[in-house]
Amino acid sequence: MSKFIENAQDFSFQILLAIIIAIVGYVFVKFIISFFKKILHKTKIEQTSITFIISVSRVILYIFVIIAILSTLGINVNSIIAAVSAAALTAGLALQDTLSNIASGIIILVSKPFVAGDTIEIEGLKGRVVSIKIFTTTINTFDNRTITIPNSHLTKENLINCTKEEYRRLDLTYTVSYEDDIKKVKEVITSIIEDNSKILTDPQPTIYVGEHLDSGLQIGVMVWIDPNDYYPIYYYMQENVKIAFDKNGITIPYPHIMLLKNDK
């Protein structure tokens, strides 16, 4: 009986100590996470990344608290860790693609090749980034389609961020006849550019003579714009250049098909 009472007292003490560790551990984790949040919010890290980092940190800290509680209760923690490690290894082999997406999600959140709100292009897909999650990234195309892309695909393939920089250059080419006055062509295009306030003056637009083609002379145009104005400016230039060329008698060469009339 005395042995039983002694063991009961020891076990009660272990339970009490485990409860204390649990309470102290909970308060400690809350304090550390709160402190960590304040530090991260003072940095330039994106909110999506902060949320992910905080979630992972909280899980890791609680795992340490649980291990301390189990150790206090006299449970062999080493065997549990070994079993969990073996299970994790087995699960890892079965979930290689999923783990690859998680790793890629971490890379995207840390290195930030793009953030929510950017317009990206990858293998013919182009749209605005709606959200970056741990497994997938969601983009919304310009014709309002929602596309979900695995993160591992975004880190393996060549990706274009169309809006990361402050300015973007729009390159256009037009073909005019060899008989047209080059100076007049440049003046007409310049007037169209100057009529649109969204086309930047610094850096300055550039109009140049390009290739000498069989059908005519190629005129190149380079203007700098806000990345979000890319398509509006593109369509503006395409329409108004044609209208201005027609108005000023500037010829746009195109292939002609001549039909021979058979008198017989």
Tab-separated table of C-alpha atoms in Angstrom:
chain	number	residue	atom	x	y	z
A	1	MET	CA	0.000	0.000	0.000
A	2	SER	CA	2.818	2.390	0.881
A	3	LYS	CA	4.413	1.616	-2.487
A	4	PHE	CA	1.115	2.299	-4.230
A	5	ILE	CA	0.670	5.572	-2.346
A	6	GLU	CA	4.232	6.575	-3.177
A	7	ASN	CA	3.704	5.802	-6.866
A	8	ALA	CA	0.379	7.637	-6.828
A	9	GLN	CA	2.041	10.659	-5.266
A	10	ASP	CA	4.817	10.590	-7.844
A	11	PHE	CA	2.325	10.250	-10.675
A	12	SER	CA	0.178	13.050	-9.238
A	13	PHE	CA	3.246	15.238	-9.065
A	14	GLN	CA	4.058	14.387	-12.686
A	15	ILE	CA	0.517	15.261	-13.761
A	16	LEU	CA	0.651	18.527	-11.821
A	17	LEU	CA	4.029	19.334	-13.361
A	18	ALA	CA	2.705	18.459	-16.823
A	19	ILE	CA	-0.292	20.780	-16.307
A	20	ILE	CA	2.043	23.574	-15.203
A	21	ILE	CA	4.263	22.986	-18.261
A	22	ALA	CA	1.173	23.023	-20.492
A	23	ILE	CA	-0.054	26.336	-19.035
A	24	VAL	CA	3.386	27.946	-19.055
A	25	GLY	CA	4.033	26.571	-22.547
A	26	TYR	CA	0.741	27.953	-23.849
A	27	VAL	CA	1.445	31.399	-22.390
A	28	PHE	CA	5.036	31.253	-23.675
A	29	VAL	CA	3.925	30.340	-27.226
A	30	LYS	CA	1.316	33.136	-27.216
A	31	PHE	CA	3.971	35.620	-26.065
A	32	ILE	CA	6.554	34.480	-28.614
A	33	ILE	CA	4.025	34.506	-31.487
A	34	SER	CA	2.772	37.987	-30.510
A	35	PHE	CA	6.347	39.281	-30.311
A	36	PHE	CA	7.206	37.607	-33.614
A	37	LYS	CA	4.157	39.187	-35.295
A	38	LYS	CA	5.212	42.678	-34.216
A	39	ILE	CA	8.701	42.145	-35.640
A	40	LEU	CA	7.410	40.765	-38.959
A	41	HIS	CA	4.867	43.568	-39.395
A	42	LYS	CA	7.692	46.101	-39.107
A	43	THR	CA	9.456	44.474	-42.060
A	44	LYS	CA	8.504	44.653	-45.749
A	45	ILE	CA	7.356	41.024	-45.830
A	46	GLU	CA	3.996	40.542	-47.545
A	47	GLN	CA	0.973	39.731	-45.354
A	48	THR	CA	0.546	36.336	-47.033
A	49	SER	CA	4.086	35.376	-46.059
A	50	ILE	CA	3.629	36.644	-42.492
A	51	THR	CA	0.496	34.527	-42.022
A	52	PHE	CA	2.266	31.426	-43.267
A	53	ILE	CA	5.398	32.001	-41.150
A	54	ILE	CA	3.316	32.584	-38.019
A	55	SER	CA	1.274	29.409	-38.611
A	56	VAL	CA	4.360	27.232	-39.073
A	57	SER	CA	6.110	28.806	-36.065
A	58	ARG	CA	3.073	28.200	-33.855
A	59	VAL	CA	2.912	24.531	-34.831
A	60	ILE	CA	6.640	23.999	-34.180
A	61	LEU	CA	6.491	25.667	-30.757
A	62	TYR	CA	3.474	23.618	-29.702
A	63	ILE	CA	5.246	20.429	-30.770
A	64	PHE	CA	8.084	21.291	-28.381
A	65	VAL	CA	5.556	21.924	-25.590
A	66	ILE	CA	3.861	18.556	-26.229
A	67	ILE	CA	7.226	16.756	-26.194
A	68	ALA	CA	8.073	18.425	-22.854
A	69	ILE	CA	4.699	17.341	-21.390
A	70	LEU	CA	5.089	13.724	-22.561
A	71	SER	CA	8.644	13.613	-21.225
A	72	THR	CA	7.423	14.867	-17.836
A	73	LEU	CA	4.826	12.081	-17.699
A	74	GLY	CA	7.594	9.535	-18.160
A	75	ILE	CA	6.653	8.581	-21.707
A	76	ASN	CA	9.548	7.526	-23.945
A	77	VAL	CA	9.660	10.509	-26.295
A	78	ASN	CA	12.477	9.038	-28.397
A	79	SER	CA	10.332	6.118	-29.542
A	80	ILE	CA	7.464	8.484	-30.400
A	81	ILE	CA	9.787	10.734	-32.378
A	82	ALA	CA	11.183	7.721	-34.224
A	83	ALA	CA	7.676	6.455	-35.038
A	84	VAL	CA	6.541	9.877	-36.197
A	85	SER	CA	9.696	10.265	-38.305
A	86	ALA	CA	9.109	6.891	-39.967
A	87	ALA	CA	5.484	7.788	-40.638
A	88	ALA	CA	6.527	11.180	-42.002
A	89	LEU	CA	9.062	9.529	-44.315
A	90	THR	CA	6.437	7.117	-45.636
A	91	ALA	CA	3.936	9.913	-46.118
A	92	GLY	CA	6.603	12.029	-47.797
A	93	LEU	CA	7.302	9.352	-50.388
A	94	ALA	CA	3.585	9.009	-51.088
A	95	LEU	CA	3.002	12.755	-51.255
A	96	GLN	CA	6.007	13.932	-53.244
A	97	ASP	CA	3.969	16.228	-55.482
A	98	THR	CA	2.165	17.758	-52.517
A	99	LEU	CA	5.411	18.348	-50.628
A	100	SER	CA	6.920	19.820	-53.785
A	101	ASN	CA	4.024	22.287	-53.949
A	102	ILE	CA	4.526	23.188	-50.282
A	103	ALA	CA	8.265	23.775	-50.798
A	104	SER	CA	7.550	25.849	-53.910
A	105	GLY	CA	4.914	27.826	-52.010
A	106	ILE	CA	7.496	28.686	-49.355
A	107	ILE	CA	9.986	29.716	-52.049
A	108	ILE	CA	7.392	31.980	-53.700
A	109	LEU	CA	6.397	33.567	-50.393
A	110	VAL	CA	10.006	34.190	-49.353
A	111	SER	CA	11.661	35.174	-52.657
A	112	LYS	CA	8.536	36.977	-53.968
A	113	PRO	CA	8.954	36.658	-57.761
A	114	PHE	CA	5.377	37.944	-57.734
A	115	VAL	CA	2.797	39.028	-55.164
A	116	ALA	CA	-0.987	39.218	-55.080
A	117	GLY	CA	-2.140	41.860	-57.575
A	118	ASP	CA	0.709	41.330	-60.064
A	119	THR	CA	0.006	40.275	-63.644
A	120	ILE	CA	1.999	37.197	-64.579
A	121	GLU	CA	2.401	35.096	-67.718
A	122	ILE	CA	3.444	31.438	-67.872
A	123	GLU	CA	3.193	29.075	-70.837
A	124	GLY	CA	0.439	31.029	-72.587
A	125	LEU	CA	-1.528	31.696	-69.395
A	126	LYS	CA	-1.777	35.337	-68.419
A	127	GLY	CA	-3.706	36.990	-65.616
A	128	ARG	CA	-3.719	38.863	-62.331
A	129	VAL	CA	-2.609	36.990	-59.205
A	130	VAL	CA	-5.589	36.688	-56.863
A	131	SER	CA	-4.056	34.621	-54.062
A	132	ILE	CA	-0.906	32.681	-53.163
A	133	LYS	CA	-1.614	29.658	-51.007
A	134	ILE	CA	0.691	26.989	-49.654
A	135	PHE	CA	-0.248	24.465	-52.372
A	136	THR	CA	-1.508	26.558	-55.296
A	137	THR	CA	-1.630	30.038	-56.781
A	138	THR	CA	-4.827	31.417	-58.277
A	139	ILE	CA	-4.873	33.890	-61.173
A	140	ASN	CA	-7.752	35.667	-62.874
A	141	THR	CA	-7.435	36.096	-66.646
A	142	PHE	CA	-8.484	39.206	-68.556
A	143	ASP	CA	-11.572	37.409	-69.867
A	144	ASN	CA	-12.542	36.637	-66.242
A	145	ARG	CA	-11.495	32.995	-65.992
A	146	THR	CA	-10.086	31.700	-62.720
A	147	ILE	CA	-7.058	29.435	-63.094
A	148	THR	CA	-5.462	27.471	-60.253
A	149	ILE	CA	-1.792	26.607	-60.815
A	150	PRO	CA	0.286	24.224	-58.633
A	151	ASN	CA	3.121	26.147	-56.984
A	152	SER	CA	5.738	23.645	-58.148
A	153	HIS	CA	4.827	24.484	-61.745
A	154	LEU	CA	5.452	28.180	-61.116
A	155	THR	CA	8.964	27.595	-59.771
A	156	LYS	CA	9.996	25.098	-62.479
A	157	GLU	CA	8.903	27.020	-65.589
A	158	ASN	CA	9.960	30.409	-66.949
A	159	LEU	CA	7.586	32.978	-65.507
A	160	ILE	CA	7.075	36.576	-66.645
A	161	ASN	CA	5.973	39.234	-64.165
A	162	CYS	CA	4.365	41.912	-66.346
A	163	THR	CA	3.750	44.467	-63.594
A	164	LYS	CA	6.711	44.138	-61.217
A	165	GLU	CA	8.514	47.191	-62.612
A	166	GLU	CA	7.192	50.740	-62.422
A	167	TYR	CA	7.214	51.248	-66.211
A	168	ARG	CA	6.767	48.934	-69.169
A	169	ARG	CA	7.734	49.471	-72.803
A	170	LEU	CA	5.206	48.906	-75.558
A	171	ASP	CA	6.816	47.960	-78.898
A	172	LEU	CA	4.839	48.488	-82.120
A	173	THR	CA	5.691	48.171	-85.795
A	174	TYR	CA	3.993	49.633	-88.868
A	175	THR	CA	4.741	49.249	-92.559
A	176	VAL	CA	4.529	52.164	-94.981
A	177	SER	CA	5.179	52.474	-98.690
A	178	TYR	CA	8.648	53.399	-99.991
A	179	GLU	CA	7.015	56.397	-101.709
A	180	ASP	CA	5.796	57.893	-98.403
A	181	ASP	CA	7.650	60.747	-96.705
A	182	ILE	CA	9.436	59.296	-93.646
A	183	LYS	CA	9.436	62.629	-91.785
A	184	LYS	CA	5.703	62.999	-92.300
A	185	VAL	CA	5.106	59.455	-91.062
A	186	LYS	CA	7.070	60.204	-87.893
A	187	GLU	CA	5.198	63.473	-87.356
A	188	VAL	CA	1.823	61.741	-87.662
A	189	ILE	CA	2.762	59.024	-85.166
A	190	THR	CA	4.265	61.614	-82.805
A	191	SER	CA	1.024	63.616	-82.780
A	192	ILE	CA	-0.950	60.472	-81.887
A	193	ILE	CA	1.427	59.743	-79.009
A	194	GLU	CA	1.234	63.320	-77.714
A	195	ASP	CA	-2.578	63.229	-77.719
A	196	ASN	CA	-2.619	60.480	-75.085
A	197	SER	CA	-1.623	61.658	-71.608
A	198	LYS	CA	-1.144	58.078	-70.384
A	199	ILE	CA	1.911	57.640	-72.613
A	200	LEU	CA	4.942	58.742	-70.602
A	201	THR	CA	7.265	61.481	-71.800
A	202	ASP	CA	10.091	60.273	-69.562
A	203	PRO	CA	11.472	57.946	-70.828
A	204	GLN	CA	10.811	59.541	-74.183
A	205	PRO	CA	8.951	57.693	-76.963
A	206	THR	CA	11.122	56.477	-79.837
A	207	ILE	CA	10.176	56.258	-83.527
A	208	TYR	CA	12.691	54.690	-85.888
A	209	VAL	CA	13.085	53.146	-89.326
A	210	GLY	CA	13.361	49.381	-89.093
A	211	GLU	CA	13.714	46.776	-91.803
A	212	HIS	CA	13.534	47.402	-95.531
A	213	LEU	CA	10.896	44.876	-96.501
A	214	ASP	CA	9.881	43.689	-99.970
A	215	SER	CA	6.494	45.365	-99.665
A	216	GLY	CA	7.497	48.508	-97.810
A	217	LEU	CA	9.470	50.195	-95.053
A	218	GLN	CA	9.073	49.102	-91.450
A	219	ILE	CA	8.546	51.842	-88.851
A	220	GLY	CA	9.194	50.905	-85.222
A	221	VAL	CA	7.591	52.678	-82.271
A	222	MET	CA	8.571	52.310	-78.612
A	223	VAL	CA	6.563	54.051	-75.895
A	224	TRP	CA	6.768	53.736	-72.099
A	225	ILE	CA	3.606	53.276	-70.075
A	226	ASP	CA	2.198	52.149	-66.763
A	227	PRO	CA	2.021	48.310	-66.892
A	228	ASN	CA	-1.722	48.445	-66.160
A	229	ASP	CA	-2.276	50.585	-69.269
A	230	TYR	CA	-0.580	48.157	-71.658
A	231	TYR	CA	-3.621	46.912	-73.568
A	232	PRO	CA	-5.597	50.200	-73.597
A	233	ILE	CA	-2.574	51.984	-75.097
A	234	TYR	CA	-1.915	49.138	-77.537
A	235	TYR	CA	-5.433	49.294	-78.969
A	236	TYR	CA	-5.383	53.102	-78.946
A	237	MET	CA	-2.243	53.183	-81.059
A	238	GLN	CA	-3.403	50.495	-83.486
A	239	GLU	CA	-6.695	52.244	-84.213
A	240	ASN	CA	-5.520	55.834	-84.350
A	241	VAL	CA	-2.420	55.160	-86.452
A	242	LYS	CA	-4.607	53.591	-89.139
A	243	ILE	CA	-7.055	56.516	-89.024
A	244	ALA	CA	-4.224	59.083	-89.163
A	245	PHE	CA	-2.441	57.273	-92.026
A	246	ASP	CA	-5.638	57.259	-94.092
A	247	LYS	CA	-6.266	60.920	-93.341
A	248	ASN	CA	-2.746	61.959	-94.356
A	249	GLY	CA	-2.507	59.759	-97.442
A	250	ILE	CA	0.106	57.412	-95.982
A	251	THR	CA	-0.032	53.997	-97.599
A	252	ILE	CA	0.008	50.737	-95.667
A	253	PRO	CA	1.177	48.111	-98.196
A	254	TYR	CA	-0.609	44.780	-98.347
A	255	PRO	CA	-0.597	41.874	-100.794
A	256	HIS	CA	-2.793	42.307	-103.890
A	257	ILE	CA	-4.302	39.539	-105.946
A	258	MET	CA	-4.752	40.360	-109.619
A	259	LEU	CA	-7.441	38.428	-111.474
A	260	LEU	CA	-6.897	37.978	-115.224
A	261	LYS	CA	-10.049	38.237	-117.300
A	262	ASN	CA	-10.469	35.565	-119.941
A	263	ASP	CA	-11.847	37.207	-123.078
A	264	LYS	CA	-12.778	33.866	-124.505
